[in-house]
Amino acid sequence: MKVNGTEITFITDTYADMFRRKAVIAVKKKSGRYYGDITINIPYYSLDGGECFLGNDCPKLISEMVKCGYLEIVGQIKVNMSTYNIGRFTERFQREFGSETQEGERKAG
């Protein structure tokens, strides 16, 4: 997918904690360089199955993921002075980008 003129792909994994929640990182398709965190880990708060906390670093990318049918926004949570969206990755995202790490054994945390 393309955002701000940059082709983006995703690395998926799980956070290295007891909850094993999905971790998704956006990288530039051409160079493989880091673009931004789609998910963030907030272990103090519970989520329903398949849900994740979405970072605030890449709002245009997250908006484009929703438009492309990769992600659904299902709620929000306020943590300290910030508000984070809660999302769920769609079957389309799972088919195209896999359910686990595609490029190496990178563990997010």
mmCIF file of C-alpha atoms in Angstrom:
data_model
loop_
_atom_site.group_PDB
_atom_site.id
_atom_site.type_symbol
_atom_site.label_atom_id
_atom_site.label_comp_id
_atom_site.label_asym_id
_atom_site.label_seq_id
_atom_site.Cartn_x
_atom_site.Cartn_y
_atom_site.Cartn_z
ATOM 1 C CA MET A 1 0.000 0.000 0.000
ATOM 2 C CA LYS A 2 1.119 3.568 -0.620
ATOM 3 C CA VAL A 3 1.080 6.384 1.959
ATOM 4 C CA ASN A 4 2.549 9.867 1.461
ATOM 5 C CA GLY A 5 4.212 8.630 -1.746
ATOM 6 C CA THR A 6 5.940 5.717 0.017
ATOM 7 C CA GLU A 7 5.201 2.033 -0.599
ATOM 8 C CA ILE A 8 4.635 0.371 2.770
ATOM 9 C CA THR A 9 4.567 -3.253 3.865
ATOM 10 C CA PHE A 10 4.158 -4.772 7.318
ATOM 11 C CA ILE A 11 6.013 -7.061 9.676
ATOM 12 C CA THR A 12 3.753 -8.905 12.092
ATOM 13 C CA ASP A 13 4.789 -10.636 15.284
ATOM 14 C CA THR A 14 3.721 -10.797 18.922
ATOM 15 C CA TYR A 15 4.895 -8.760 21.873
ATOM 16 C CA ALA A 16 7.292 -10.637 24.124
ATOM 17 C CA ASP A 17 5.137 -10.619 27.239
ATOM 18 C CA MET A 18 2.585 -12.913 28.848
ATOM 19 C CA PHE A 19 -0.310 -11.566 26.751
ATOM 20 C CA ARG A 20 1.304 -12.357 23.357
ATOM 21 C CA ARG A 21 -0.682 -9.600 21.640
ATOM 22 C CA LYS A 22 -0.175 -8.877 17.948
ATOM 23 C CA ALA A 23 2.634 -6.474 17.092
ATOM 24 C CA VAL A 24 2.566 -4.795 13.682
ATOM 25 C CA ILE A 25 5.367 -2.601 12.365
ATOM 26 C CA ALA A 26 5.242 -0.679 9.072
ATOM 27 C CA VAL A 27 8.384 -0.685 6.938
ATOM 28 C CA LYS A 28 9.278 0.943 3.630
ATOM 29 C CA LYS A 29 8.846 -1.734 0.981
ATOM 30 C CA LYS A 30 11.833 -0.721 -1.127
ATOM 31 C CA SER A 31 14.448 -0.307 1.611
ATOM 32 C CA GLY A 32 12.971 -2.335 4.467
ATOM 33 C CA ARG A 33 13.574 0.623 6.779
ATOM 34 C CA TYR A 34 11.329 1.311 9.733
ATOM 35 C CA TYR A 35 8.317 3.552 8.954
ATOM 36 C CA GLY A 36 6.325 3.361 12.183
ATOM 37 C CA ASP A 37 4.543 1.284 14.801
ATOM 38 C CA ILE A 38 0.966 0.415 13.973
ATOM 39 C CA THR A 39 0.359 -1.299 17.304
ATOM 40 C CA ILE A 40 1.623 -0.440 20.761
ATOM 41 C CA ASN A 41 1.754 -2.569 23.869
ATOM 42 C CA ILE A 42 -0.194 -1.344 26.898
ATOM 43 C CA PRO A 43 -0.120 -4.446 29.112
ATOM 44 C CA TYR A 44 -2.038 -2.842 32.000
ATOM 45 C CA TYR A 45 -5.309 -2.812 30.028
ATOM 46 C CA SER A 46 -7.329 -5.756 28.767
ATOM 47 C CA LEU A 47 -8.570 -6.298 25.234
ATOM 48 C CA ASP A 48 -11.100 -8.606 23.637
ATOM 49 C CA GLY A 49 -9.780 -11.381 21.398
ATOM 50 C CA GLY A 50 -8.159 -10.151 18.193
ATOM 51 C CA GLU A 51 -8.006 -6.526 19.325
ATOM 52 C CA CYS A 52 -4.903 -4.345 19.634
ATOM 53 C CA PHE A 53 -3.937 -0.878 20.766
ATOM 54 C CA LEU A 54 -3.030 1.404 17.855
ATOM 55 C CA GLY A 55 -0.163 3.845 18.103
ATOM 56 C CA ASN A 56 -0.518 7.550 17.410
ATOM 57 C CA ASP A 57 2.701 7.883 15.366
ATOM 58 C CA CYS A 58 1.216 7.239 11.915
ATOM 59 C CA PRO A 59 -2.381 8.531 11.772
ATOM 60 C CA LYS A 60 -2.399 8.838 7.952
ATOM 61 C CA LEU A 61 -1.169 5.267 7.565
ATOM 62 C CA ILE A 62 -3.763 3.923 10.000
ATOM 63 C CA SER A 63 -6.487 5.902 8.213
ATOM 64 C CA GLU A 64 -5.362 4.464 4.878
ATOM 65 C CA MET A 65 -5.338 0.941 6.353
ATOM 66 C CA VAL A 66 -8.986 1.428 7.376
ATOM 67 C CA LYS A 67 -9.885 2.717 3.876
ATOM 68 C CA CYS A 68 -8.142 -0.280 2.248
ATOM 69 C CA GLY A 69 -9.997 -2.756 4.457
ATOM 70 C CA TYR A 70 -6.955 -3.921 6.451
ATOM 71 C CA LEU A 71 -8.048 -2.571 9.819
ATOM 72 C CA GLU A 72 -11.231 -1.790 11.738
ATOM 73 C CA ILE A 73 -11.389 0.754 14.576
ATOM 74 C CA VAL A 74 -13.514 -0.786 17.334
ATOM 75 C CA GLY A 75 -13.037 1.616 20.241
ATOM 76 C CA GLN A 76 -10.813 4.029 22.145
ATOM 77 C CA ILE A 77 -9.031 4.114 25.467
ATOM 78 C CA LYS A 78 -7.620 7.048 27.427
ATOM 79 C CA VAL A 79 -4.278 6.362 29.076
ATOM 80 C CA ASN A 80 -2.825 9.211 31.128
ATOM 81 C CA MET A 81 -2.950 12.250 28.811
ATOM 82 C CA SER A 82 -3.310 10.324 25.527
ATOM 83 C CA THR A 83 -6.170 8.619 23.736
ATOM 84 C CA TYR A 84 -5.486 5.490 21.695
ATOM 85 C CA ASN A 85 -7.695 3.721 19.205
ATOM 86 C CA ILE A 86 -8.421 0.035 19.629
ATOM 87 C CA GLY A 87 -8.358 -1.868 16.360
ATOM 88 C CA ARG A 88 -8.847 -5.273 14.848
ATOM 89 C CA PHE A 89 -6.951 -6.476 11.766
ATOM 90 C CA THR A 90 -9.180 -7.889 9.051
ATOM 91 C CA GLU A 91 -8.965 -11.219 7.258
ATOM 92 C CA ARG A 92 -7.665 -9.315 4.234
ATOM 93 C CA PHE A 93 -4.707 -8.067 6.279
ATOM 94 C CA GLN A 94 -4.064 -11.599 7.559
ATOM 95 C CA ARG A 95 -4.106 -13.026 4.015
ATOM 96 C CA GLU A 96 -1.800 -10.395 2.560
ATOM 97 C CA PHE A 97 0.659 -9.890 5.396
ATOM 98 C CA GLY A 98 0.472 -13.103 7.394
ATOM 99 C CA SER A 99 -0.212 -13.739 11.015
ATOM 100 C CA GLU A 100 3.393 -13.909 12.167
ATOM 101 C CA THR A 101 6.754 -12.397 11.229
ATOM 102 C CA GLN A 102 7.441 -12.280 7.502
ATOM 103 C CA GLU A 103 10.917 -10.804 7.544
ATOM 104 C CA GLY A 104 13.097 -12.427 10.175
ATOM 105 C CA GLU A 105 12.496 -13.298 13.771
ATOM 106 C CA ARG A 106 12.107 -9.742 15.073
ATOM 107 C CA LYS A 107 10.387 -9.555 18.441
ATOM 108 C CA ALA A 108 8.720 -6.290 19.360
ATOM 109 C CA GLY A 109 8.580 -5.189 22.939
#
